[in-house]
CSV table of C-alpha atoms and ligand atoms in Angstrom, one decimal:
chain,number,residue,atom,x,y,z
A,1,MET,CA,-3.3,23.0,-17.3
A,2,LYS,CA,-3.8,19.5,-18.1
A,3,ARG,CA,-7.3,18.6,-16.9
A,4,ALA,CA,-10.7,20.7,-17.0
A,5,ALA,CA,-11.0,20.6,-13.9
A,6,PHE,CA,-9.4,23.1,-11.5
A,7,ALA,CA,-9.4,24.5,-7.8
A,8,ARG,CA,-9.5,28.1,-6.7
A,9,ILE,CA,-7.6,29.0,-3.8
A,10,ASN,CA,-9.0,32.3,-1.9
A,11,LEU,CA,-6.0,33.7,0.1
A,12,ALA,CA,-8.2,36.4,1.6
A,13,HIS,CA,-9.9,33.4,3.3
A,14,LEU,CA,-6.9,31.8,4.3
A,15,LYS,CA,-5.7,35.3,6.0
A,16,ASN,CA,-9.3,35.8,7.8
A,17,ASN,CA,-9.0,32.1,8.8
A,18,LEU,CA,-5.7,33.0,10.6
A,19,ALA,CA,-6.8,35.9,11.8
A,20,ALA,CA,-9.7,34.2,13.5
A,21,ILE,CA,-8.0,31.6,15.1
A,22,ARG,CA,-5.6,33.9,16.2
A,23,LYS,CA,-8.3,35.8,18.0
A,24,LEU,CA,-9.5,32.6,19.6
A,25,ALA,CA,-6.6,31.3,20.9
A,26,ASN,CA,-5.2,34.5,22.0
A,27,LYS,CA,-2.8,33.5,24.5
A,28,SER,CA,-1.2,31.3,21.8
A,29,LYS,CA,1.6,31.6,19.5
A,30,VAL,CA,0.0,29.8,15.9
A,31,MET,CA,1.9,27.3,14.1
A,32,ALA,CA,0.2,26.9,10.8
A,33,VAL,CA,0.3,23.1,9.3
A,34,VAL,CA,0.8,23.1,5.8
A,35,LYS,CA,2.1,19.3,5.6
A,36,ALA,CA,0.7,17.6,2.6
A,37,ASP,CA,0.9,20.6,0.3
A,38,ALA,CA,-1.0,22.5,2.7
A,39,TYR,CA,-3.9,20.0,2.4
A,40,GLY,CA,-3.6,20.3,-1.4
A,41,HIS,CA,-3.6,24.2,-1.4
A,42,GLY,CA,0.0,24.6,-2.3
A,43,MET,CA,2.4,24.8,0.5
A,44,LEU,CA,4.6,27.5,-0.8
A,45,GLU,CA,1.7,29.8,-2.2
A,46,VAL,CA,0.2,29.3,1.6
A,47,CYS,CA,3.2,30.5,3.5
A,48,ASN,CA,3.9,33.3,1.1
A,49,SER,CA,0.3,34.5,2.1
A,50,LEU,CA,0.5,33.8,5.9
A,51,ILE,CA,3.1,36.1,6.8
A,52,ASP,CA,1.4,36.8,10.3
A,53,ALA,CA,2.0,33.1,11.0
A,54,ASP,CA,4.4,32.5,14.1
A,55,ALA,CA,5.6,29.3,12.8
A,56,PHE,CA,4.8,26.7,10.1
A,57,SER,CA,4.6,22.9,10.5
A,58,VAL,CA,5.3,19.9,8.0
A,59,ALA,CA,5.5,16.3,8.2
A,60,TYR,CA,9.3,15.9,7.1
A,61,VAL,CA,12.6,17.5,7.0
A,62,ASN,CA,12.3,17.5,3.5
A,63,GLU,CA,9.4,19.7,2.9
A,64,ALA,CA,10.7,22.2,5.6
A,65,LEU,CA,14.1,22.7,3.3
A,66,GLU,CA,11.7,22.9,0.5
A,67,LEU,CA,10.1,26.0,2.4
A,68,ARG,CA,13.9,27.3,3.5
A,69,GLU,CA,15.1,27.1,0.1
A,70,ASN,CA,12.2,29.3,-1.3
A,71,GLY,CA,13.1,32.0,1.4
A,72,ILE,CA,10.6,31.2,4.1
A,73,LYS,CA,12.3,32.9,7.4
A,74,GLN,CA,9.7,31.7,9.9
A,75,PRO,CA,10.3,28.7,12.6
A,76,ILE,CA,9.6,25.7,11.0
A,77,LEU,CA,9.2,22.5,12.8
A,78,ALA,CA,9.3,18.8,11.1
A,79,LEU,CA,6.4,16.7,12.8
A,80,GLN,CA,7.8,13.4,11.9
A,81,GLY,CA,11.4,14.7,13.1
A,82,PHE,CA,14.5,12.9,11.6
A,83,SER,CA,15.2,9.1,11.1
A,84,SER,CA,18.4,9.5,9.5
A,85,SER,CA,21.6,11.5,10.0
A,86,ASP,CA,21.1,12.9,7.0
A,87,ASP,CA,17.8,14.4,7.7
A,88,LEU,CA,18.9,15.8,11.3
A,89,GLN,CA,22.4,17.1,9.7
A,90,ASN,CA,19.9,19.0,7.4
A,91,ALA,CA,17.6,20.2,10.2
A,92,ILE,CA,20.6,21.5,11.8
A,93,LYS,CA,22.3,23.0,9.2
A,94,HIS,CA,19.0,24.8,8.1
A,95,ASP,CA,17.7,25.9,11.3
A,96,ILE,CA,14.5,23.1,11.3
A,97,GLN,CA,12.8,22.4,14.5
A,98,VAL,CA,12.3,18.5,14.8
A,99,VAL,CA,10.3,16.3,17.0
A,100,ILE,CA,11.6,14.1,19.0
A,101,TYR,CA,9.4,10.8,19.7
A,102,HIS,CA,12.0,8.0,19.7
A,103,THR,CA,14.9,6.6,21.5
A,104,GLU,CA,16.7,5.8,18.1
A,105,GLN,CA,16.6,9.7,17.3
A,106,LEU,CA,18.8,10.3,20.7
A,107,LYS,CA,21.3,7.6,19.4
A,108,LEU,CA,21.1,9.6,16.2
A,109,LEU,CA,21.7,13.3,18.4
A,110,LYS,CA,24.6,11.6,20.3
A,111,SER,CA,26.3,10.4,17.3
A,112,ILE,CA,26.9,14.0,16.0
A,113,SER,CA,29.7,16.3,17.5
A,114,ASN,CA,27.7,19.7,17.1
A,115,THR,CA,24.1,19.8,17.4
A,116,ALA,CA,24.2,23.6,17.4
A,117,ASN,CA,21.2,25.5,18.5
A,118,LEU,CA,18.7,22.6,17.2
A,119,ASP,CA,15.3,23.5,18.5
A,120,VAL,CA,13.2,20.3,19.8
A,121,PHE,CA,9.6,19.5,20.8
A,122,VAL,CA,9.9,16.5,22.5
A,123,LYS,CA,6.6,14.2,21.9
A,124,ILE,CA,4.7,12.4,24.8
A,125,ASP,CA,2.1,10.1,24.1
A,126,THR,CA,-0.8,10.5,26.3
A,127,GLY,CA,-3.0,8.3,24.8
A,128,MET,CA,-3.1,8.2,20.9
A,129,HIS,CA,-0.2,5.5,20.7
A,130,ARG,CA,0.9,6.9,17.3
A,131,LEU,CA,4.3,8.7,18.0
A,132,GLY,CA,5.7,9.7,21.4
A,133,PHE,CA,7.4,8.7,24.7
A,134,ALA,CA,5.0,7.1,27.4
A,135,PRO,CA,4.3,9.5,30.4
A,136,GLN,CA,6.0,7.3,32.7
A,137,GLU,CA,9.6,7.8,30.5
A,138,PHE,CA,9.4,11.3,29.8
A,139,GLU,CA,11.3,12.4,32.8
A,140,SER,CA,14.5,10.4,31.9
A,141,ILE,CA,14.3,11.1,28.3
A,142,PHE,CA,14.2,15.0,29.4
A,143,THR,CA,17.0,14.9,31.7
A,144,GLU,CA,19.1,12.4,28.8
A,145,LEU,CA,18.4,15.1,26.1
A,146,LYS,CA,19.2,18.2,28.1
A,147,SER,CA,22.6,16.3,28.9
A,148,PHE,CA,23.8,16.4,25.6
A,149,LEU,CA,22.0,19.3,23.5
A,150,SER,CA,23.6,22.5,23.6
A,151,PRO,CA,22.2,24.9,26.4
A,152,LYS,CA,21.1,27.3,23.7
A,153,SER,CA,18.7,24.7,22.4
A,154,LYS,CA,15.2,25.3,23.3
A,155,ILE,CA,13.3,22.1,24.4
A,156,ARG,CA,9.5,22.1,23.9
A,157,LEU,CA,6.7,19.8,24.5
A,158,MET,CA,4.0,18.4,22.9
A,159,THR,CA,1.4,16.0,22.2
A,160,HIS,CA,-1.3,15.0,19.8
A,161,LEU,CA,-5.4,14.4,20.3
A,162,ALA,CA,-7.0,11.6,19.2
A,163,CYS,CA,-10.4,12.6,19.9
A,164,ALA,CA,-10.7,16.0,19.8
A,165,ASP,CA,-13.2,16.2,17.0
A,166,GLU,CA,-16.0,14.7,19.6
A,167,VAL,CA,-16.9,17.1,22.4
A,168,ASP,CA,-18.4,14.3,24.5
A,169,ASN,CA,-15.7,11.8,24.3
A,170,VAL,CA,-13.7,11.5,27.8
A,171,ALA,CA,-10.4,10.8,25.8
A,172,THR,CA,-9.5,14.3,25.5
A,173,GLN,CA,-9.7,15.0,29.2
A,174,ARG,CA,-7.6,11.6,29.8
A,175,GLN,CA,-4.8,13.1,27.5
A,176,LEU,CA,-5.3,16.4,29.1
A,177,GLU,CA,-4.2,14.8,32.5
A,178,GLN,CA,-1.8,12.4,31.3
A,179,PHE,CA,0.2,15.4,29.9
A,180,GLU,CA,0.4,17.0,33.5
A,181,LEU,CA,1.2,13.9,35.1
A,182,ALA,CA,4.3,13.2,32.7
A,183,ILE,CA,5.3,16.6,32.6
A,184,LYS,CA,5.4,17.5,36.4
A,185,ASP,CA,6.9,20.7,37.3
A,186,ILE,CA,9.2,20.8,34.2
A,187,SER,CA,8.6,24.3,32.6
A,188,CYS,CA,9.2,24.5,29.0
A,189,GLU,CA,6.9,25.8,26.2
A,190,GLN,CA,4.2,23.4,25.7
A,191,SER,CA,1.6,22.8,22.8
A,192,ILE,CA,-1.4,20.7,22.5
A,193,ALA,CA,-4.2,22.0,20.4
A,194,ASN,CA,-5.0,20.7,16.6
A,195,SER,CA,-7.8,22.1,15.0
A,196,ALA,CA,-10.7,20.5,16.8
A,197,GLY,CA,-8.7,21.2,20.0
A,198,ILE,CA,-8.4,25.0,19.1
A,199,LEU,CA,-12.3,25.2,18.3
A,200,ALA,CA,-13.4,22.9,21.7
A,201,TRP,CA,-11.2,21.9,23.9
A,202,PRO,CA,-9.9,25.8,25.6
A,203,GLN,CA,-7.4,23.9,27.8
A,204,SER,CA,-5.7,22.6,25.2
A,205,ARG,CA,-4.4,25.8,24.0
A,206,ARG,CA,-1.1,26.3,25.5
A,207,ASP,CA,1.8,28.4,24.3
A,208,TRP,CA,1.4,27.3,20.8
A,209,VAL,CA,-1.5,26.1,18.7
A,210,ARG,CA,-1.1,23.7,15.5
A,211,PRO,CA,-4.0,24.5,13.1
A,212,GLY,CA,-4.7,22.5,10.2
A,213,LEU,CA,-8.0,22.1,8.9
A,214,VAL,CA,-9.3,25.2,10.5
A,215,LEU,CA,-6.8,27.3,8.8
A,216,TYR,CA,-8.6,26.5,5.3
A,217,GLY,CA,-11.8,27.3,6.8
A,218,ILE,CA,-13.1,23.7,7.0
A,219,ASN,CA,-14.6,22.9,10.5
A,220,PRO,CA,-13.4,19.9,11.8
A,221,MET,CA,-16.1,18.5,14.5
A,222,GLN,CA,-18.2,15.9,14.1
A,223,LYS,CA,-22.1,16.0,14.8
A,224,GLU,CA,-22.2,19.6,13.0
A,225,ILE,CA,-21.3,21.5,16.0
A,226,THR,CA,-21.1,24.7,14.9
A,227,SER,CA,-17.4,26.6,15.0
A,228,PRO,CA,-17.0,29.6,17.6
A,229,VAL,CA,-15.3,31.7,14.8
A,230,GLU,CA,-16.3,32.4,11.4
A,231,LEU,CA,-14.4,30.0,9.0
A,232,ARG,CA,-14.4,30.7,5.1
A,233,PRO,CA,-13.4,27.7,2.8
A,234,VAL,CA,-10.0,28.6,0.7
A,235,MET,CA,-10.6,25.8,-1.5
A,236,SER,CA,-13.4,25.5,-4.1
A,237,LEU,CA,-13.2,22.9,-6.8
A,238,HIS,CA,-14.6,23.8,-10.6
A,239,ALA,CA,-15.4,21.6,-13.5
A,240,PRO,CA,-17.2,22.7,-16.8
A,241,LEU,CA,-20.4,21.4,-17.9
A,242,ILE,CA,-19.6,19.7,-21.2
A,243,SER,CA,-23.1,18.0,-22.4
A,244,ILE,CA,-26.9,18.3,-21.9
A,245,LYS,CA,-29.3,15.5,-22.8
A,246,SER,CA,-32.5,14.2,-22.7
A,247,CYS,CA,-33.2,10.9,-21.1
A,248,LYS,CA,-36.9,9.1,-21.3
A,249,LYS,CA,-38.2,7.6,-18.2
A,250,GLY,CA,-36.3,3.9,-17.8
A,251,GLU,CA,-33.3,4.9,-19.3
A,252,LYS,CA,-29.9,4.2,-17.6
A,253,VAL,CA,-26.9,6.5,-16.9
A,254,GLY,CA,-23.2,5.6,-16.7
A,255,TYR,CA,-21.2,2.7,-16.0
A,256,GLY,CA,-23.4,-0.6,-14.6
A,257,GLY,CA,-26.7,1.4,-15.3
A,258,ASP,CA,-26.8,1.9,-11.5
A,259,PHE,CA,-29.2,4.8,-12.2
A,260,CYS,CA,-32.5,4.4,-14.0
A,261,CYS,CA,-34.5,7.5,-15.0
A,262,PRO,CA,-37.3,7.4,-13.0
A,263,SER,CA,-38.9,9.6,-15.2
A,264,ASP,CA,-38.1,11.6,-18.3
A,265,MET,CA,-35.1,13.9,-17.4
A,266,VAL,CA,-32.2,16.3,-18.5
A,267,ILE,CA,-28.9,14.8,-17.6
A,268,GLY,CA,-25.8,17.0,-17.3
A,269,VAL,CA,-22.0,15.8,-17.6
A,270,ILE,CA,-19.3,17.8,-15.9
A,271,ALA,CA,-15.4,17.0,-16.9
A,272,ILE,CA,-14.7,15.9,-13.6
A,273,GLY,CA,-13.8,12.4,-11.9
A,274,TYR,CA,-11.8,10.2,-9.5
A,275,ALA,CA,-8.9,11.3,-11.3
A,276,ASP,CA,-9.2,14.9,-10.5
A,277,GLY,CA,-9.6,13.4,-6.8
A,278,TYR,CA,-13.8,13.5,-6.7
A,279,PRO,CA,-14.6,10.5,-4.7
A,280,ARG,CA,-15.6,7.4,-6.8
A,281,HIS,CA,-17.2,5.7,-3.7
A,282,LEU,CA,-20.8,7.7,-2.9
A,283,ALA,CA,-22.8,5.9,-0.4
A,284,SER,CA,-25.3,8.6,-0.7
A,285,THR,CA,-25.9,11.2,-3.6
A,286,PRO,CA,-23.6,14.9,-2.9
A,287,TYR,CA,-25.1,17.8,-4.8
A,288,VAL,CA,-23.0,20.1,-7.3
A,289,SER,CA,-23.5,23.9,-7.3
A,290,ILE,CA,-24.5,25.5,-10.9
A,291,GLY,CA,-25.3,29.3,-10.4
A,292,ALA,CA,-27.1,29.2,-6.9
A,293,LYS,CA,-29.1,26.0,-7.5
A,294,LYS,CA,-28.1,22.1,-6.6
A,295,ALA,CA,-28.3,19.3,-8.7
A,296,PRO,CA,-28.0,15.9,-7.6
A,297,ILE,CA,-25.1,13.7,-8.9
A,298,VAL,CA,-26.5,10.6,-10.5
A,299,GLY,CA,-25.0,7.3,-11.3
A,300,ARG,CA,-21.3,6.2,-10.9
A,301,VAL,CA,-18.3,8.6,-10.8
A,302,SER,CA,-16.1,8.0,-13.9
A,303,MET,CA,-12.4,8.8,-14.2
A,304,ASP,CA,-12.7,12.0,-15.5
A,305,MET,CA,-16.5,12.7,-16.0
A,306,ILE,CA,-19.9,12.7,-13.7
A,307,ALA,CA,-23.4,13.1,-14.7
A,308,VAL,CA,-26.0,15.6,-12.7
A,309,ASP,CA,-29.8,15.6,-12.8
A,310,LEU,CA,-30.4,19.1,-14.7
A,311,SER,CA,-34.4,18.8,-14.6
A,312,SER,CA,-35.0,21.8,-12.5
A,313,ILE,CA,-32.1,23.7,-13.6
A,314,SER,CA,-31.5,26.1,-16.6
A,315,THR,CA,-28.1,26.2,-17.6
A,316,ARG,CA,-26.0,25.5,-21.0
A,317,VAL,CA,-22.9,23.6,-21.9
A,318,GLY,CA,-19.6,25.5,-20.9
A,319,GLU,CA,-21.2,26.7,-17.5
A,320,ILE,CA,-18.6,26.2,-14.8
A,321,VAL,CA,-19.7,24.0,-12.2
A,322,GLU,CA,-18.9,23.7,-8.5
A,323,LEU,CA,-18.0,20.6,-7.1
A,324,TRP,CA,-17.4,22.1,-3.3
A,325,GLY,CA,-16.8,25.5,-2.0
A,326,GLU,CA,-19.2,27.9,-0.4
A,327,THR,CA,-22.5,26.7,-1.5
A,328,VAL,CA,-21.7,22.4,-1.5
A,329,LEU,CA,-19.1,22.6,1.8
A,330,VAL,CA,-16.2,20.0,1.2
A,331,SER,CA,-17.3,18.1,4.7
A,332,GLU,CA,-21.1,17.6,2.9
A,333,VAL,CA,-19.4,15.3,0.1
A,334,ALA,CA,-16.8,13.9,2.5
A,335,GLN,CA,-20.2,12.8,4.6
A,336,HIS,CA,-21.7,11.3,1.4
A,337,ALA,CA,-18.3,9.8,0.6
A,338,GLU,CA,-17.7,8.2,3.9
A,339,THR,CA,-14.5,9.9,4.5
A,340,ILE,CA,-13.4,12.9,6.0
A,341,SER,CA,-12.7,16.5,4.3
A,342,TYR,CA,-8.9,16.4,4.9
A,343,GLU,CA,-8.8,13.7,2.3
A,344,LEU,CA,-10.7,15.2,-0.5
A,345,LEU,CA,-8.7,18.4,-0.2
A,346,CYS,CA,-5.6,16.8,-0.1
A,347,ALA,CA,-6.8,14.1,-3.5
A,348,ALA,CA,-8.5,17.0,-5.3
A,349,GLY,CA,-5.6,19.8,-4.8
A,350,ASN,CA,-2.6,17.5,-5.3
A,351,SER,CA,-4.6,16.6,-9.1
A,352,VAL,CA,-6.0,19.7,-10.5
A,353,TYR,CA,-4.5,23.0,-11.2
A,354,LYS,CA,-4.6,25.7,-8.8
A,355,GLU,CA,-5.9,29.3,-9.3
A,356,TYR,CA,-5.0,31.6,-6.8
A,357,ILE,CA,-7.3,34.7,-6.1
A,358,GLN,CA,-5.9,37.5,-3.3
B,1,LIG,C1,-1.6,17.3,10.9
B,1,LIG,C2,-1.4,17.5,12.2
B,1,LIG,C3,-2.1,18.9,13.2
B,1,LIG,C4,-3.0,19.5,12.7
B,1,LIG,O1,-4.3,18.5,12.5
B,1,LIG,P1,-6.0,19.5,12.2
B,1,LIG,O2,-6.8,18.4,12.7
B,1,LIG,O3,-5.6,19.6,10.6
B,1,LIG,O4,-5.8,20.8,12.8
B,1,LIG,C5,-1.7,18.8,14.4
B,1,LIG,N1,-0.4,18.4,15.0
B,1,LIG,C6,0.0,17.3,14.2
B,1,LIG,C7,1.0,16.5,15.1
B,1,LIG,C8,-0.2,16.9,12.8
B,1,LIG,O5,0.0,15.6,12.6
């Protein structure tokens, strides 16, 4: 453990969240999204504890290989598919499903004499304009793909929603319509919904749902739309209080002297900073939780320290403070930092020691 800050990962909450999603999307199979080291929660630990997931998905074939090497037996989908023949050979050899979204991939597939029973998801670009085939080219791509994949290969269809976290955005409805238009009467298993789709767009819950953020207990919806299922935050971020001092009215705290005490104050210093993934840029003031009380951050976030106002809290040096978790939600901190929960979870999870509780 190199740094004082640490993340606690509650695996019971993770399992509860999966169960809640399963109940809501009760006609769908669940593909748990564990890319980016499971959003900073630890990919192997998360997969090992989600034995109920029907499948996992990662961004890269390499991540899928790591799961196979560590004995994960469920189907695994690489969302960015392959872009080299090495990746393709590995996917075939280790039974990793891939997303097909580009004609270059068709060429690579054709150049291989035996694709065994490689299973694929063909991605249709219904409006996000990131990855996928245009709806009008989909039919010919599908026909071509079928002509050289083995009859044992499963071909499934997918798309990705760009605005599902906004309940009043018409873009989602349009994407769903584009999807229907593209696939016409081709009957294959389908997958559309990400976390926001699962929570807010029942029509997007098809054969497979692809929850990421909701699994980790965070509501992705904008405008504080409440989740229809109970979500429990899986990660909480902690660090010790290492100093408590009195400051006089008019004294300044931290780099640049940005914060000037409006009255005599008690200032606490916590051993966490932007090197631990705590956001440096704060447009407004987030709180940290000490015992059951909330203390506002004062001054700039340093590399491995932040200061808080302890004027109305009695505590002691050595106390472990919660930066986010169940009292202060990571989504609240993200709002103050003008970013999203996803970024904070990845940044902190990839920086600090992780402690797992069952
Ligand atoms: C990351 C990702 C997801 C999961 O998104 P969440 O918003 O975390 O649920 C689903 N599908 C694709 C294609 C993704 O890249």
